[in-house]
Amino acid sequence: GQSLEQPSEVTAVEGAIVQINCTYQTSGFYGLSWYQQHDGGAPTFLSYNGLDGLEETGRFSSFLSRSDSYGYLLLQELQMKDSASYFCAVRDRDSNYQLIWGAGTKLIIKP
Amino acid sequence: DAGVTQSPTHLIKTRGQQVTLRCSPKSGHDTVSWYQQALGQGPQFIFQYYEEEERQRGNFPDRFSGHQFPNYSSELNVNALLLGDSALYLCASSHELGKNTGELFFGEGSRLTVL
């Protein structure tokens, strides 16, 4: 079957660095996306990895290792506004390139 | 530039009733996807519309149907509502040419409560 696993909750301190891991099992992996969703809000796109390696966008970076079926989202210089749920989502060829989503990681930031 | 807009934002229905949710995609986007998000879960793909046709469908029963209009806006219809249909229904738009990155633009959602 197809599945994604990510921690349900992560706690970090303002100004620190946090890493949210995602492992996946899919039959036709194509790429890994990350989305942020604040409570009551819409998911917003953060990054996409189609190839192995690190993608950097400001304070956020995302990493992919296709051989390990593993990726992570790295958030630096954490701010209180980063408190949200973070979802990894896999694009899968065998699902007609639709996104298969993880259950999300709730990031709690303490002052 | 208006983003993705959905209506209504909240609604309450009773079991057995029918509901229609509406979505206007981001300007310049021609593809609309619908997702169901239960509390504490990730979005689950319902179906996708492109060129006024259902192009792909997730694992949802036929009670879930949709439509896309010539202006790219879309409707999601759910018949014979069940308690388990209570969820946040998200509409996401994209441009067909942008599909390789997987970037979707989401609306704020319609929160459906079935009593």
Tab-separated table of C-alpha atoms in Angstrom:
chain	number	residue	atom	x	y	z
A	1	GLY	CA	0.000	0.000	0.000
A	2	GLN	CA	0.889	3.651	0.000
A	3	SER	CA	1.671	5.425	3.232
A	4	LEU	CA	3.446	8.404	4.684
A	5	GLU	CA	4.660	8.746	8.237
A	6	GLN	CA	5.518	11.919	10.063
A	7	PRO	CA	5.569	12.754	13.781
A	8	SER	CA	2.234	13.893	15.124
A	9	GLU	CA	3.689	16.704	17.189
A	10	VAL	CA	6.984	18.550	17.595
A	11	THR	CA	7.817	21.210	20.172
A	12	ALA	CA	10.586	23.786	19.776
A	13	VAL	CA	11.711	27.111	21.196
A	14	GLU	CA	11.464	30.448	19.424
A	15	GLY	CA	14.676	31.198	17.537
A	16	ALA	CA	15.720	27.557	17.378
A	17	ILE	CA	15.914	25.096	14.471
A	18	VAL	CA	13.505	22.206	14.036
A	19	GLN	CA	13.415	19.295	11.610
A	20	ILE	CA	10.204	17.488	10.648
A	21	ASN	CA	10.790	14.071	9.120
A	22	CYS	CA	8.693	12.223	6.596
A	23	THR	CA	9.097	8.642	5.446
A	24	TYR	CA	7.014	7.278	2.644
A	25	GLN	CA	6.092	4.060	0.958
A	26	THR	CA	4.600	4.448	-2.492
A	27	SER	CA	4.723	2.394	-5.666
A	28	GLY	CA	5.391	5.230	-8.108
A	29	PHE	CA	7.156	8.024	-6.269
A	30	TYR	CA	7.516	11.185	-8.336
A	31	GLY	CA	8.169	14.013	-5.863
A	32	LEU	CA	7.699	15.243	-2.307
A	33	SER	CA	5.885	18.445	-1.350
A	34	TRP	CA	5.494	20.250	1.952
A	35	TYR	CA	2.535	22.352	3.006
A	36	GLN	CA	1.844	24.521	6.032
A	37	GLN	CA	-1.613	24.868	7.549
A	38	HIS	CA	-2.519	27.191	10.401
A	39	ASP	CA	-5.535	26.285	12.533
A	40	GLY	CA	-8.675	27.125	10.597
A	41	GLY	CA	-6.695	28.110	7.529
A	42	ALA	CA	-5.882	26.828	4.090
A	43	PRO	CA	-2.842	24.669	3.379
A	44	THR	CA	-0.121	26.726	1.731
A	45	PHE	CA	2.670	25.344	-0.427
A	46	LEU	CA	6.166	25.512	1.038
A	47	SER	CA	8.476	23.442	-1.140
A	48	TYR	CA	8.880	20.602	-3.608
A	49	ASN	CA	11.672	18.060	-4.071
A	50	GLY	CA	11.729	16.061	-7.268
A	51	LEU	CA	15.382	15.119	-7.028
A	52	ASP	CA	17.651	14.138	-4.153
A	53	GLY	CA	19.165	16.946	-2.181
A	54	LEU	CA	18.342	20.136	-0.401
A	55	GLU	CA	16.022	22.907	-1.566
A	56	GLU	CA	16.261	26.188	0.303
A	57	THR	CA	13.629	28.907	0.461
A	58	GLY	CA	14.425	31.555	3.028
A	59	ARG	CA	14.192	30.153	6.552
A	60	PHE	CA	12.736	26.887	5.252
A	61	SER	CA	14.664	24.063	3.589
A	62	SER	CA	13.508	20.667	2.404
A	63	PHE	CA	15.557	17.557	1.794
A	64	LEU	CA	14.887	14.366	-0.139
A	65	SER	CA	16.613	11.003	-0.308
A	66	ARG	CA	14.781	8.778	-2.754
A	67	SER	CA	16.956	5.769	-1.958
A	68	ASP	CA	15.890	6.015	1.701
A	69	SER	CA	12.278	6.996	0.916
A	70	TYR	CA	12.826	9.857	3.317
A	71	GLY	CA	12.572	13.588	3.412
A	72	TYR	CA	12.530	16.371	5.945
A	73	LEU	CA	11.525	19.972	6.350
A	74	LEU	CA	13.960	22.195	8.228
A	75	LEU	CA	12.740	25.414	9.790
A	76	GLN	CA	15.348	27.865	11.041
A	77	GLU	CA	15.092	30.932	13.279
A	78	LEU	CA	11.699	29.810	14.466
A	79	GLN	CA	9.085	32.475	14.982
A	80	MET	CA	5.816	32.194	16.873
A	81	LYS	CA	3.940	32.535	13.581
A	82	ASP	CA	5.493	29.243	12.462
A	83	SER	CA	3.193	27.438	14.900
A	84	ALA	CA	1.081	25.377	12.518
A	85	SER	CA	0.612	21.906	11.116
A	86	TYR	CA	3.053	20.761	8.465
A	87	PHE	CA	2.136	18.125	5.905
A	88	CYS	CA	4.342	16.122	3.620
A	89	ALA	CA	2.655	14.935	0.447
A	90	VAL	CA	3.926	12.579	-2.222
A	91	ARG	CA	3.177	12.863	-5.917
A	92	ASP	CA	2.642	9.339	-7.120
A	93	ARG	CA	2.670	8.124	-10.727
A	94	ASP	CA	0.427	5.181	-9.892
A	95	SER	CA	-2.182	7.571	-8.518
A	96	ASN	CA	-2.130	9.670	-11.678
A	97	TYR	CA	0.275	12.110	-10.043
A	98	GLN	CA	-2.214	13.055	-7.356
A	99	LEU	CA	-0.885	14.045	-3.961
A	100	ILE	CA	-0.962	11.478	-1.177
A	101	TRP	CA	-0.830	13.294	2.157
A	102	GLY	CA	0.613	12.472	5.531
A	103	ALA	CA	-1.447	13.064	8.666
A	104	GLY	CA	0.504	16.188	9.511
A	105	THR	CA	2.892	17.335	12.224
A	106	LYS	CA	1.699	19.932	14.688
A	107	LEU	CA	4.571	22.294	15.478
A	108	ILE	CA	4.315	23.980	18.857
A	109	ILE	CA	6.670	26.866	19.475
A	110	LYS	CA	7.379	28.094	22.956
A	111	PRO	CA	8.786	31.533	23.761
B	1	ASP	CA	-5.277	38.989	-7.599
B	2	ALA	CA	-8.006	36.949	-5.950
B	3	GLY	CA	-6.946	33.611	-4.635
B	4	VAL	CA	-9.133	30.544	-4.382
B	5	THR	CA	-12.529	31.363	-2.915
B	6	GLN	CA	-14.994	28.891	-1.466
B	7	SER	CA	-18.556	29.158	-0.252
B	8	PRO	CA	-20.182	28.686	2.125
B	9	THR	CA	-17.556	28.797	4.867
B	10	HIS	CA	-19.655	26.854	7.354
B	11	LEU	CA	-22.844	24.858	7.062
B	12	ILE	CA	-24.867	22.386	9.072
B	13	LYS	CA	-26.940	19.631	7.512
B	14	THR	CA	-28.797	16.593	8.762
B	15	ARG	CA	-28.314	12.984	7.705
B	16	GLY	CA	-29.823	12.177	4.330
B	17	GLN	CA	-29.728	15.734	3.064
B	18	GLN	CA	-27.766	16.963	0.078
B	19	VAL	CA	-25.153	19.725	-0.033
B	20	THR	CA	-23.483	21.792	-2.744
B	21	LEU	CA	-20.166	23.519	-2.164
B	22	ARG	CA	-18.699	26.082	-4.541
B	23	CYS	CA	-15.208	27.085	-5.552
B	24	SER	CA	-13.687	29.778	-7.727
B	25	PRO	CA	-10.082	29.050	-8.683
B	26	LYS	CA	-7.190	31.458	-8.594
B	27	SER	CA	-7.043	33.704	-11.628
B	28	GLY	CA	-5.248	31.976	-14.485
B	29	HIS	CA	-5.808	28.471	-13.134
B	30	ASP	CA	-7.774	25.919	-15.101
B	31	THR	CA	-7.649	22.843	-12.876
B	32	VAL	CA	-9.687	22.353	-9.709
B	33	SER	CA	-9.252	19.583	-7.166
B	34	TRP	CA	-11.448	18.818	-4.182
B	35	TYR	CA	-10.219	17.382	-0.896
B	36	GLN	CA	-11.864	16.209	2.311
B	37	GLN	CA	-9.965	16.892	5.525
B	38	ALA	CA	-11.136	15.278	8.727
B	39	LEU	CA	-10.054	16.812	12.013
B	40	GLY	CA	-6.414	16.033	12.742
B	41	GLN	CA	-5.847	14.366	9.382
B	42	GLY	CA	-4.302	15.248	6.084
B	43	PRO	CA	-6.466	16.120	3.079
B	44	GLN	CA	-7.926	13.173	1.140
B	45	PHE	CA	-8.280	13.569	-2.611
B	46	ILE	CA	-11.872	13.410	-3.867
B	47	PHE	CA	-11.589	14.308	-7.553
B	48	GLN	CA	-10.071	16.721	-10.035
B	49	TYR	CA	-11.673	18.686	-12.852
B	50	TYR	CA	-10.016	19.961	-15.977
B	51	GLU	CA	-11.690	21.248	-19.116
B	52	GLU	CA	-15.096	20.697	-17.497
B	53	GLU	CA	-14.494	16.979	-17.089
B	54	GLU	CA	-13.689	14.814	-14.093
B	55	ARG	CA	-10.163	13.761	-14.889
B	56	GLN	CA	-9.257	11.772	-11.804
B	57	ARG	CA	-11.089	10.434	-8.804
B	58	GLY	CA	-10.035	9.290	-5.375
B	59	ASN	CA	-11.578	6.573	-3.267
B	60	PHE	CA	-14.927	8.237	-2.622
B	61	PRO	CA	-18.404	6.832	-3.306
B	62	ASP	CA	-20.695	8.013	-6.066
B	63	ARG	CA	-22.568	10.136	-3.534
B	64	PHE	CA	-19.784	12.611	-4.177
B	65	SER	CA	-20.093	14.308	-7.537
B	66	GLY	CA	-18.930	17.510	-9.076
B	67	HIS	CA	-18.969	19.867	-11.954
B	68	GLN	CA	-16.698	22.417	-13.568
B	69	PHE	CA	-18.078	25.367	-15.465
B	70	PRO	CA	-16.642	27.138	-18.538
B	71	ASN	CA	-15.209	29.869	-16.277
B	72	TYR	CA	-13.273	27.106	-14.405
B	73	SER	CA	-15.306	27.452	-11.221
B	74	SER	CA	-16.464	24.207	-9.694
B	75	GLU	CA	-19.085	22.630	-7.461
B	76	LEU	CA	-18.909	19.646	-5.167
B	77	ASN	CA	-22.186	17.854	-4.449
B	78	VAL	CA	-22.691	15.289	-1.747
B	79	ASN	CA	-25.938	13.321	-1.616
B	80	ALA	CA	-27.464	11.265	1.192
B	81	LEU	CA	-25.215	12.827	3.803
B	82	LEU	CA	-23.772	10.616	6.530
B	83	LEU	CA	-22.407	11.646	9.891
B	84	GLY	CA	-18.972	10.645	8.642
B	85	ASP	CA	-19.130	13.278	5.914
B	86	SER	CA	-18.549	15.953	8.542
B	87	ALA	CA	-15.224	17.514	7.578
B	88	LEU	CA	-13.486	20.487	6.059
B	89	TYR	CA	-13.851	20.436	2.285
B	90	LEU	CA	-10.976	22.093	0.517
B	91	CYS	CA	-10.794	23.279	-3.038
B	92	ALA	CA	-7.389	23.610	-4.666
B	93	SER	CA	-6.564	25.134	-8.001
B	94	SER	CA	-3.556	24.822	-10.245
B	95	HIS	CA	-2.516	25.373	-13.797
B	96	GLU	CA	-2.257	22.283	-15.924
B	97	LEU	CA	1.221	23.324	-17.030
B	98	GLY	CA	2.347	23.595	-13.401
B	99	LYS	CA	1.476	20.081	-12.473
B	100	ASN	CA	5.057	18.865	-12.273
B	101	THR	CA	5.833	20.791	-9.103
B	102	GLY	CA	2.723	19.620	-7.310
B	103	GLU	CA	1.979	23.147	-6.170
B	104	LEU	CA	-1.651	23.629	-5.308
B	105	PHE	CA	-3.381	26.804	-4.152
B	106	PHE	CA	-6.058	26.112	-1.569
B	107	GLY	CA	-9.144	27.975	-0.485
B	108	GLU	CA	-10.048	28.403	3.182
B	109	GLY	CA	-12.481	25.528	2.920
B	110	SER	CA	-16.112	24.819	3.696
B	111	ARG	CA	-16.675	23.233	7.079
B	112	LEU	CA	-19.579	20.813	6.884
B	113	THR	CA	-21.237	19.449	9.994
B	114	VAL	CA	-23.736	16.634	9.580
B	115	LEU	CA	-26.077	16.048	12.519
